[in-house]
Coordinates of C-alpha atoms and ligand atoms in Angstrom, one line a residue:
X1 CA -22.5 -19.2 15.7
X2 CA -20.1 -18.8 12.8
X3 CA -19.9 -21.0 9.5
X4 CA -17.4 -21.6 7.2
X5 CA -17.2 -20.1 3.4
X6 CA -17.0 -21.9 0.5
X7 CA -13.8 -22.6 -1.3
X8 CA -13.0 -19.9 -3.8
X9 CA -12.2 -21.3 -7.3
X10 CA -9.0 -23.0 -8.4
X11 CA -6.7 -20.5 -9.9
X12 CA -8.1 -17.7 -7.7
X13 CA -5.0 -15.3 -7.6
X14 CA -4.6 -14.4 -3.8
X15 CA -1.9 -11.8 -3.1
X16 CA -1.1 -8.0 -2.2
X17 CA -0.4 -4.8 -3.7
X18 CA 2.1 -1.9 -3.6
X19 CA 2.9 0.6 -5.7
X20 CA 6.7 1.7 -6.4
X21 CA 6.7 5.4 -5.1
X22 CA 5.2 4.0 -1.6
X23 CA 7.8 1.4 -1.0
X24 CA 11.0 1.6 -3.2
X25 CA 12.7 4.4 -1.6
X26 CA 16.4 5.1 -3.3
X27 CA 14.5 8.1 -4.8
X28 CA 17.7 9.2 -6.8
X29 CA 19.2 6.0 -7.3
X30 CA 20.1 3.7 -10.4
X31 CA 19.5 6.9 -12.6
X32 CA 16.0 7.4 -11.3
X33 CA 14.6 11.0 -12.3
X34 CA 12.4 12.8 -10.0
X35 CA 8.6 12.0 -10.0
X36 CA 5.6 14.3 -8.8
X37 CA 5.9 12.1 -5.6
X38 CA 9.4 13.8 -4.9
X39 CA 7.7 17.0 -4.4
X40 CA 4.6 15.7 -2.3
X41 CA 6.2 15.1 0.9
X42 CA 2.8 15.6 3.0
X43 CA 0.8 13.3 0.3
X44 CA -2.4 15.2 -0.9
X45 CA -2.9 17.4 2.2
X46 CA -0.6 20.0 1.3
X47 CA 0.2 21.9 -2.1
X48 CA 3.5 20.5 -3.7
X49 CA 7.1 21.5 -2.4
X50 CA 9.4 23.7 -5.0
X51 CA 12.0 20.3 -5.0
X52 CA 12.7 17.3 -3.1
X53 CA 12.6 18.0 0.9
X54 CA 14.2 15.6 3.4
X55 CA 10.6 15.3 5.4
X56 CA 9.6 13.1 2.5
X57 CA 9.3 9.5 3.6
X58 CA 9.0 8.5 0.0
X59 CA 12.7 9.1 -0.3
X60 CA 13.5 6.0 1.6
X61 CA 10.2 4.4 1.8
X62 CA 10.5 0.9 3.2
X63 CA 13.4 0.4 1.0
X64 CA 12.0 -2.0 -1.0
X65 CA 14.9 -1.3 -3.6
X66 CA 17.5 -2.8 -1.9
X67 CA 15.3 -5.3 0.2
X68 CA 12.9 -6.9 -2.5
X69 CA 14.1 -10.4 -2.1
X70 CA 13.7 -10.7 1.4
X71 CA 10.2 -9.2 0.8
X72 CA 9.0 -11.4 -2.0
X73 CA 10.2 -14.1 0.0
X74 CA 7.7 -13.3 2.7
X75 CA 5.1 -12.8 0.2
X76 CA 5.9 -16.5 -0.7
X77 CA 5.8 -17.8 2.9
X78 CA 2.1 -16.5 3.0
X79 CA 1.7 -18.5 -0.3
X80 CA 0.8 -15.4 -2.7
X81 CA -0.1 -16.5 -6.0
X82 CA 0.2 -12.9 -7.3
X83 CA 2.1 -9.6 -6.2
X84 CA 0.9 -6.5 -7.9
X85 CA 3.6 -3.9 -7.9
X86 CA 4.2 -0.7 -10.1
X87 CA 7.3 0.5 -12.0
X88 CA 8.3 4.0 -11.2
X89 CA 8.2 5.4 -14.6
X90 CA 10.9 7.9 -13.9
X91 CA 13.4 5.0 -13.3
X92 CA 12.6 4.0 -17.0
X93 CA 12.5 7.4 -18.7
X94 CA 14.0 9.6 -15.9
X95 CA 12.6 12.8 -17.5
X96 CA 9.7 10.8 -19.4
X97 CA 10.3 12.3 -22.8
X98 CA 13.9 10.8 -23.9
X99 CA 14.2 8.4 -26.8
X100 CA 15.7 5.6 -24.9
X101 CA 14.8 4.2 -21.9
X102 CA 17.2 3.9 -18.6
X103 CA 19.0 0.2 -18.7
X104 CA 19.5 0.5 -15.0
X105 CA 15.8 0.9 -14.1
X106 CA 14.7 -2.0 -16.7
X107 CA 17.3 -4.0 -15.0
X108 CA 16.2 -3.4 -11.4
X109 CA 12.5 -4.8 -12.3
X110 CA 14.3 -7.8 -14.1
X111 CA 15.6 -8.6 -10.6
X112 CA 12.3 -8.2 -9.2
X113 CA 10.4 -10.3 -11.5
X114 CA 13.3 -13.1 -11.1
X115 CA 12.3 -13.1 -7.4
X116 CA 8.5 -13.5 -8.3
X117 CA 9.7 -16.6 -10.5
X118 CA 11.6 -18.2 -8.3
X119 CA 8.8 -18.4 -5.9
X120 CA 6.1 -19.1 -8.4
X121 CA 4.4 -16.0 -7.7
X122 CA 2.5 -14.2 -10.9
X123 CA 3.2 -10.5 -11.3
X124 CA 0.4 -8.2 -11.6
X125 CA 2.2 -4.7 -13.0
X126 CA 0.5 -1.4 -13.0
X127 CA 2.3 0.9 -15.4
X128 CA 1.3 4.1 -14.1
X129 CA 0.8 4.4 -10.4
X130 CA 0.7 8.1 -9.2
X131 CA 4.4 8.6 -10.2
X132 CA 4.5 10.8 -13.3
X133 CA 8.0 11.9 -14.1
X134 CA 8.0 15.5 -12.5
X135 CA 9.6 17.0 -15.6
X136 CA 6.4 16.0 -17.7
X137 CA 4.4 18.0 -14.9
X138 CA 6.6 21.0 -14.8
X139 CA 7.2 21.3 -18.5
X140 CA 3.9 19.8 -20.2
X141 CA 1.3 20.5 -17.6
X142 CA 1.0 16.6 -17.0
X143 CA -1.9 14.7 -19.1
X144 CA -3.4 18.1 -20.0
X145 CA -1.0 18.2 -22.9
X146 CA -1.3 15.5 -25.5
X147 CA 2.4 14.9 -25.9
X148 CA 2.2 12.7 -23.2
X149 CA 0.2 10.2 -24.9
X150 CA 3.2 9.6 -27.0
X151 CA 5.5 9.3 -24.1
X152 CA 3.3 7.0 -22.3
X153 CA 3.0 4.8 -25.3
X154 CA 6.9 5.0 -25.4
X155 CA 7.3 4.0 -21.9
X156 CA 4.5 1.1 -22.0
X157 CA 6.0 -0.4 -25.4
X158 CA 9.6 -0.5 -23.3
X159 CA 8.0 -2.5 -20.4
X160 CA 5.9 -4.8 -22.7
X161 CA 8.7 -5.7 -25.0
X162 CA 11.2 -6.1 -21.9
X163 CA 8.9 -7.8 -19.7
X164 CA 6.1 -9.2 -21.8
X165 CA 7.1 -12.7 -21.9
X166 CA 6.9 -13.0 -18.1
X167 CA 4.1 -10.6 -17.0
X168 CA 1.0 -11.7 -18.2
X169 CA -1.2 -9.2 -16.0
X170 CA -0.8 -5.5 -16.8
X171 CA -3.0 -2.3 -15.5
X172 CA -2.8 0.8 -17.4
X173 CA -3.4 3.5 -14.7
X174 CA -4.2 3.1 -11.1
X175 CA -7.1 4.4 -10.2
X176 CA -7.8 6.6 -13.2
X177 CA -10.9 8.2 -12.3
X178 CA -8.9 9.8 -9.6
X179 CA -7.5 12.7 -12.1
X180 CA -11.0 14.5 -11.3
X181 CA -10.3 14.7 -7.6
X182 CA -6.4 14.5 -7.7
X183 CA -5.3 16.2 -10.7
X184 CA -1.5 16.5 -9.6
X185 CA -1.0 13.3 -8.1
X186 CA -3.0 11.1 -10.5
X187 CA -2.5 13.1 -13.8
X188 CA 1.0 14.8 -13.2
X189 CA -0.9 18.4 -13.7
X190 CA 0.8 21.1 -12.4
X191 CA -1.8 23.9 -12.7
X192 CA -3.0 24.3 -9.0
X193 CA -6.8 22.5 -9.0
X194 CA -8.4 25.8 -8.4
X195 CA -7.1 27.2 -11.5
X196 CA -7.8 24.2 -13.6
X197 CA -10.5 24.5 -16.3
X198 CA -13.3 21.9 -16.6
X199 CA -12.2 21.6 -20.6
X200 CA -8.2 21.0 -19.4
X201 CA -9.4 18.4 -16.7
X202 CA -11.6 16.5 -19.0
X203 CA -9.2 16.9 -22.0
X204 CA -6.7 15.4 -19.9
X205 CA -9.0 12.4 -19.0
X206 CA -9.4 11.9 -22.7
X207 CA -5.7 11.6 -23.2
X208 CA -5.2 9.2 -20.3
X209 CA -7.9 6.9 -22.1
X210 CA -6.7 7.2 -25.4
X211 CA -3.1 6.0 -23.6
X212 CA -4.7 3.2 -21.8
X213 CA -6.2 2.1 -25.4
X214 CA -2.6 2.2 -27.0
X215 CA -1.0 0.0 -24.1
X216 CA -3.6 -2.3 -25.0
X217 CA -2.5 -2.0 -28.7
X218 CA 1.1 -2.5 -27.8
X219 CA 0.4 -5.6 -25.7
X220 CA -1.3 -7.1 -28.7
X221 CA 1.9 -6.4 -30.8
X222 CA 4.5 -7.2 -28.5
X223 CA 2.8 -9.5 -25.7
X224 CA 0.0 -11.3 -27.3
X225 CA -0.5 -13.4 -24.3
X226 CA -0.7 -10.6 -21.7
X227 CA -3.8 -9.4 -20.6
X228 CA -4.6 -5.8 -20.2
X229 CA -6.9 -4.3 -17.5
X230 CA -8.3 -1.0 -16.5
X231 CA -8.2 0.3 -12.7
X232 CA -11.0 2.4 -11.0
X233 CA -11.4 3.8 -7.7
X234 CA -14.7 2.1 -6.8
X235 CA -17.1 3.8 -4.2
X236 CA -20.5 3.0 -4.4
X237 CA -22.8 6.0 -3.8
X238 CA -26.2 5.1 -2.2
X239 CA -29.0 7.5 -1.9
X240 CA -29.2 9.1 1.6
X241 CA -32.9 8.6 1.7
X242 CA -35.8 7.0 -0.6
X243 CA -36.5 10.4 -1.9
X244 CA -36.1 10.2 -5.9
X245 CA -33.9 12.9 -6.0
X246 CA -31.6 11.2 -3.8
X247 CA -31.8 8.4 -5.8
X248 CA -30.8 10.2 -9.3
X249 CA -28.0 12.1 -6.9
X250 CA -26.5 8.8 -6.3
X251 CA -26.8 7.5 -9.6
X252 CA -25.2 10.5 -11.0
X253 CA -22.2 10.6 -8.7
X254 CA -21.8 6.7 -9.2
X255 CA -21.4 7.3 -12.8
X256 CA -18.6 9.5 -12.3
X257 CA -16.7 6.6 -11.7
X258 CA -18.6 4.2 -13.8
X259 CA -18.0 6.0 -17.1
X260 CA -14.5 5.1 -16.9
X261 CA -15.3 1.7 -17.1
X262 CA -17.9 2.1 -19.4
X263 CA -15.1 3.5 -22.1
X264 CA -12.6 1.1 -21.2
X265 CA -15.1 -1.7 -21.7
X266 CA -17.2 -0.7 -24.5
X267 CA -14.9 2.0 -26.3
X268 CA -16.9 5.1 -26.2
X269 CA -18.1 7.7 -24.3
X270 CA -21.7 7.1 -23.0
X271 CA -24.4 9.7 -23.4
X272 CA -24.6 10.7 -19.9
X273 CA -20.9 11.5 -19.8
X274 CA -21.4 13.7 -23.0
X275 CA -24.1 15.5 -21.3
X276 CA -21.9 16.4 -18.3
X277 CA -19.4 17.6 -20.9
X278 CA -21.8 19.8 -22.6
X279 CA -23.7 21.3 -19.4
X280 CA -19.8 22.0 -18.3
X281 CA -19.2 24.1 -21.4
X282 CA -16.3 21.4 -22.6
X283 CA -15.7 20.7 -26.2
X284 CA -13.6 17.8 -26.3
X285 CA -10.5 17.5 -28.9
X286 CA -10.8 14.1 -30.1
X287 CA -9.7 12.8 -33.3
X288 CA -11.2 10.0 -35.9
X289 CA -8.0 8.0 -34.8
X290 CA -8.7 8.5 -31.0
X291 CA -12.0 7.4 -31.5
X292 CA -11.0 4.3 -33.6
X293 CA -8.4 3.4 -30.7
X294 CA -11.0 3.5 -27.9
X295 CA -13.2 1.4 -29.8
X296 CA -11.1 -1.5 -31.1
X297 CA -8.6 -1.9 -28.0
X298 CA -10.7 -2.4 -25.2
X299 CA -9.5 -4.3 -21.9
X300 CA -9.5 -7.7 -21.1
X301 CA -10.7 -7.6 -17.6
X302 CA -11.6 -4.6 -14.8
X303 CA -9.6 -4.1 -11.7
X304 CA -10.7 -2.0 -8.8
X305 CA -9.9 -0.6 -5.6
X306 CA -12.3 -0.9 -2.9
X307 CA -12.1 1.0 0.7
X308 CA -15.3 2.7 1.1
X309 CA -19.1 3.1 0.1
X310 CA -20.5 6.7 0.6
X311 CA -24.0 8.0 0.4
X312 CA -25.4 11.1 -1.8
X313 CA -28.3 13.4 -1.4
X314 CA -30.0 16.2 -3.4
X315 CA -30.3 18.4 -0.5
X316 CA -27.5 20.7 -0.2
X317 CA -28.2 21.1 3.7
X318 CA -27.6 17.5 4.2
X319 CA -24.5 17.4 1.8
X320 CA -22.0 17.1 4.6
X321 CA -18.7 15.7 3.1
X322 CA -16.6 13.1 5.1
X323 CA -13.4 11.7 4.6
X324 CA -12.7 9.1 2.0
X325 CA -10.3 7.6 -0.3
X326 CA -8.9 10.5 -2.5
X327 CA -12.6 11.9 -2.7
X328 CA -15.2 12.2 0.1
X329 CA -18.9 11.6 0.1
X330 CA -21.9 12.2 2.6
X331 CA -21.3 9.7 5.6
X332 CA -23.7 6.8 6.1
X333 CA -25.1 6.9 9.3
X334 CA -25.5 2.7 9.6
X335 CA -21.6 2.5 9.1
X336 CA -18.2 2.7 11.4
X337 CA -15.1 4.6 10.5
X338 CA -11.6 3.6 10.4
X339 CA -9.4 5.7 12.5
X340 CA -8.7 8.0 9.3
X341 CA -12.4 8.3 9.1
X342 CA -13.1 5.8 6.1
X343 CA -16.3 3.9 6.4
X344 CA -16.2 0.3 6.5
X345 CA -18.8 -1.4 4.5
X346 CA -17.9 -5.0 3.6
X347 CA -21.4 -5.7 1.7
X348 CA -20.8 -2.6 -0.6
X349 CA -17.7 -4.7 -2.0
X350 CA -20.4 -7.4 -3.0
X351 CA -22.6 -4.6 -4.4
X352 CA -19.9 -3.2 -6.5
X353 CA -18.9 -6.7 -7.9
X354 CA -22.4 -7.4 -9.0
X355 CA -22.9 -4.1 -10.4
X356 CA -19.7 -4.3 -12.4
X357 CA -20.4 -7.6 -13.4
X358 CA -24.1 -7.2 -14.7
X359 CA -22.8 -4.1 -16.6
X360 CA -19.5 -5.3 -18.3
X361 CA -19.5 -9.0 -18.1
X362 CA -15.7 -8.7 -17.7
X363 CA -13.6 -10.5 -15.4
X364 CA -13.0 -8.4 -12.1
X365 CA -10.0 -8.3 -10.0
X366 CA -9.9 -6.7 -6.7
X367 CA -6.7 -4.9 -6.9
X368 CA -6.8 -3.2 -3.5
X369 CA -8.7 -3.5 0.0
X370 CA -7.5 -3.2 3.4
X371 CA -7.4 -1.3 6.6
X372 CA -5.2 1.5 7.5
X373 CA -4.7 1.4 11.2
X374 CA -2.1 2.5 14.2
X375 CA -0.2 -0.9 15.1
X376 CA 1.8 -1.6 18.2
X377 CA 4.7 -4.0 18.2
X378 CA 4.7 -6.3 21.3
X379 CA 6.6 -9.3 22.3
X380 CA 4.1 -12.6 22.4
X381 CA 5.8 -15.7 23.8
X382 CA 9.4 -14.1 23.1
X383 CA 8.6 -13.3 19.3
X384 CA 8.0 -9.6 18.4
X385 CA 4.8 -9.0 16.3
X386 CA 1.3 -7.0 16.0
X387 CA -1.8 -8.6 17.5
X388 CA -4.0 -7.2 14.6
X389 CA -7.1 -9.0 15.3
X390 CA -8.9 -5.4 14.0
X391 CA -7.3 -5.9 10.6
X392 CA -8.1 -9.8 10.2
X393 CA -11.9 -8.8 11.0
X394 CA -12.2 -6.7 8.2
X395 CA -10.3 -8.6 5.7
X396 CA -12.2 -11.7 6.7
X397 CA -15.5 -9.8 6.4
X398 CA -14.7 -8.4 2.6
X399 CA -13.5 -11.6 1.7
X400 CA -16.7 -13.3 3.0
X401 CA -18.6 -10.8 0.7
X402 CA -16.3 -11.6 -2.2
X403 CA -17.0 -15.3 -1.6
X404 CA -20.8 -14.3 -1.9
X405 CA -20.2 -12.4 -5.0
X406 CA -18.9 -15.8 -6.7
X407 CA -21.9 -17.6 -5.3
X408 CA -23.9 -14.8 -7.2
X409 CA -21.9 -15.9 -10.5
X410 CA -19.7 -12.9 -10.6
X411 CA -16.4 -14.1 -12.2
X412 CA -13.6 -12.8 -9.8
X413 CA -10.2 -13.3 -10.6
X414 CA -8.3 -12.4 -7.8
X415 CA -7.8 -10.3 -4.7
X416 CA -4.7 -8.6 -3.5
X417 CA -4.8 -6.5 -0.2
X418 CA -3.5 -3.1 -0.3
X419 CA 0.0 -2.7 1.4
X420 CA 0.6 -6.3 2.0
X421 CA 3.9 -5.0 3.8
X422 CA 3.8 -1.6 5.7
X423 CA 4.3 1.5 3.1
X424 CA 4.0 4.9 3.0
X425 CA 0.5 6.1 2.7
X426 CA -0.7 8.0 -0.6
X427 CA -3.2 10.6 0.8
X428 CA -1.5 11.4 4.0
X429 CA 2.4 10.2 3.4
X430 CA 2.3 8.9 6.9
X431 CA 4.1 5.4 7.6
X432 CA 1.8 5.1 11.0
X433 CA -1.1 4.3 8.5
X434 CA -0.3 0.6 8.5
X435 CA -2.1 -1.9 5.9
X436 CA 0.7 -4.8 5.8
X437 CA 0.8 -8.2 7.2
X438 CA 4.5 -7.4 7.9
X439 CA 5.1 -4.5 10.0
X440 CA 7.9 -2.3 8.7
X441 CA 10.0 -0.8 11.6
X442 CA 9.8 2.8 10.4
X443 CA 8.1 5.9 11.9
X444 CA 6.5 9.0 10.6
X445 CA 9.6 10.8 11.7
X446 CA 11.7 8.5 9.4
X447 CA 13.2 6.8 12.5
X448 CA 13.6 3.0 12.9
X449 CA 15.7 0.0 11.8
X450 CA 13.5 -0.9 8.8
X451 CA 13.7 -4.3 10.3
X452 CA 10.1 -6.7 9.2
X453 CA 8.2 -8.4 11.9
X454 CA 5.2 -10.5 11.0
X455 CA 2.0 -9.6 12.3
X456 CA -0.7 -11.8 13.4
X457 CA -2.7 -11.4 10.1
X458 CA 0.3 -13.1 8.0
X459 CA -0.2 -16.1 9.5
X460 CA -4.3 -15.4 9.5
X461 CA -3.7 -14.7 5.4
X462 CA -1.7 -17.7 4.9
X463 CA -4.1 -20.2 5.9
X464 CA -6.9 -18.3 4.2
X465 CA -5.0 -18.9 1.1
X466 CA -3.9 -22.6 1.9
X467 CA -7.7 -23.1 2.4
X468 CA -8.9 -21.2 -0.6
X469 CA -11.0 -19.4 1.6
X470 CA -12.4 -22.0 3.7
X471 CA -10.7 -20.6 6.8
X472 CA -12.8 -17.4 6.5
X473 CA -15.5 -17.0 9.0
X474 CA -19.0 -16.0 8.5
X475 CA -21.4 -14.0 10.6
Ligands
BG6_1 C1 -5.5 4.1 -3.3 C2 -4.3 4.3 -3.8 O1 -6.0 5.3 -3.6 O2 -5.5 3.9 -1.9 C3 -2.8 3.7 -2.9 O3 -4.2 3.2 -5.5 C4 -3.1 4.0 -1.6 O4 -1.6 4.3 -3.8 C5 -4.4 3.5 -1.1 O5 -2.1 4.1 -0.8 C6 -4.8 3.6 0.5 O6 -4.6 5.0 0.4 P1 -4.1 5.5 1.8 O7 -4.1 6.9 1.5 O8 -4.5 5.3 2.9 O9 -2.6 5.3 1.4

């Protein structure tokens, strides 16, 4: 017998999330320069291409660049209180190292914000979401180069000065910890991963962390009412067995990700992280000014994506690596997986929320969660739709666990489902891996009308929002 869930707090920010390169298209319009995504036609599965190729679905994506008003109106129809989107760095600074921003690019996001305002939707803006200007990757080797800090600061300043009076919530880097695993996509690092030294990789991480603190500093100066958060790919690691060595292995893996929150919240490198660097023979170039920036400009809140949990073991014979969000992990024998092999673990979301809250005591924002699945368009009572009960079940079960965490005393600011409208996948660059409440008629070959259709989950989510979660079903 299922029961209902206690209503979520007043002011809870319900909504959906996207990223520029996965929805906008118009890859060469409005003065936009190329980004690293324009040479990643198949996501992270294959090496980068020389230049843009027509098989890259992101060239058109779902054409949000021209259809944003219609799409935001649909989000409003579901009752969204917030909409997370990213700004394409190469629309604002086409090469990344110019002195002045591109006015046409800035004006586009003015129009997007106008639509949000019209519908009373609070924007949640990611400054950098896997779309470093290609020129910065090719000429500077991305974040390995310290110059990127200055270019990013100029970019963040352009955004915060222009939009700071109308955007309250800002995220500095999407899944900042993923640079360790996907250095080109996440850090614009052109050197192939297998040739990248640990020193260069951790130096790139350091540059991003300093840049993130600088964005907070700029926000304090030009938009004091703004709140700045870090964004971490959360993936709790459970020990595969109660063997203490497995428990330690799980803790070590967990800390790979937790370090990014520790530094953003506490403003300094934790001891276990410094030990890891020492053992890898890495000597970071850190200035006194870097240290001071990290310490002074810590984040207002911590946001994260959550899709999967993993297991960890110290036994090399059992270290089979499964598929996961950007990086794998040892599969959990107790869990089922999605069609893409991502293991589904709603309780893991409650685990993460409690762990982060206990550790940092900062408000938490779940800015990505959702199920990538193949959908089929059907006619129901003369209406074209998708009967996506599997997506409803996934989101329901995760939201029930968010409710449990709130009852545990965790401060949760909001929840934005990933890909509230179908978009191009980051890891596989497919459109058939659909997350949305809104179906977009476009397939993996790029064919389709780009028409939008409401799925069954559209009305379901609208009801969840309207009832503040009381319509969710427990157990
Ligand atoms: C996160 C990214 O890793 O997961 C998103 O921030 C991405 O950009 C999402 O789309 C889901 O991953 P995928 O590979 O299914 O698109």
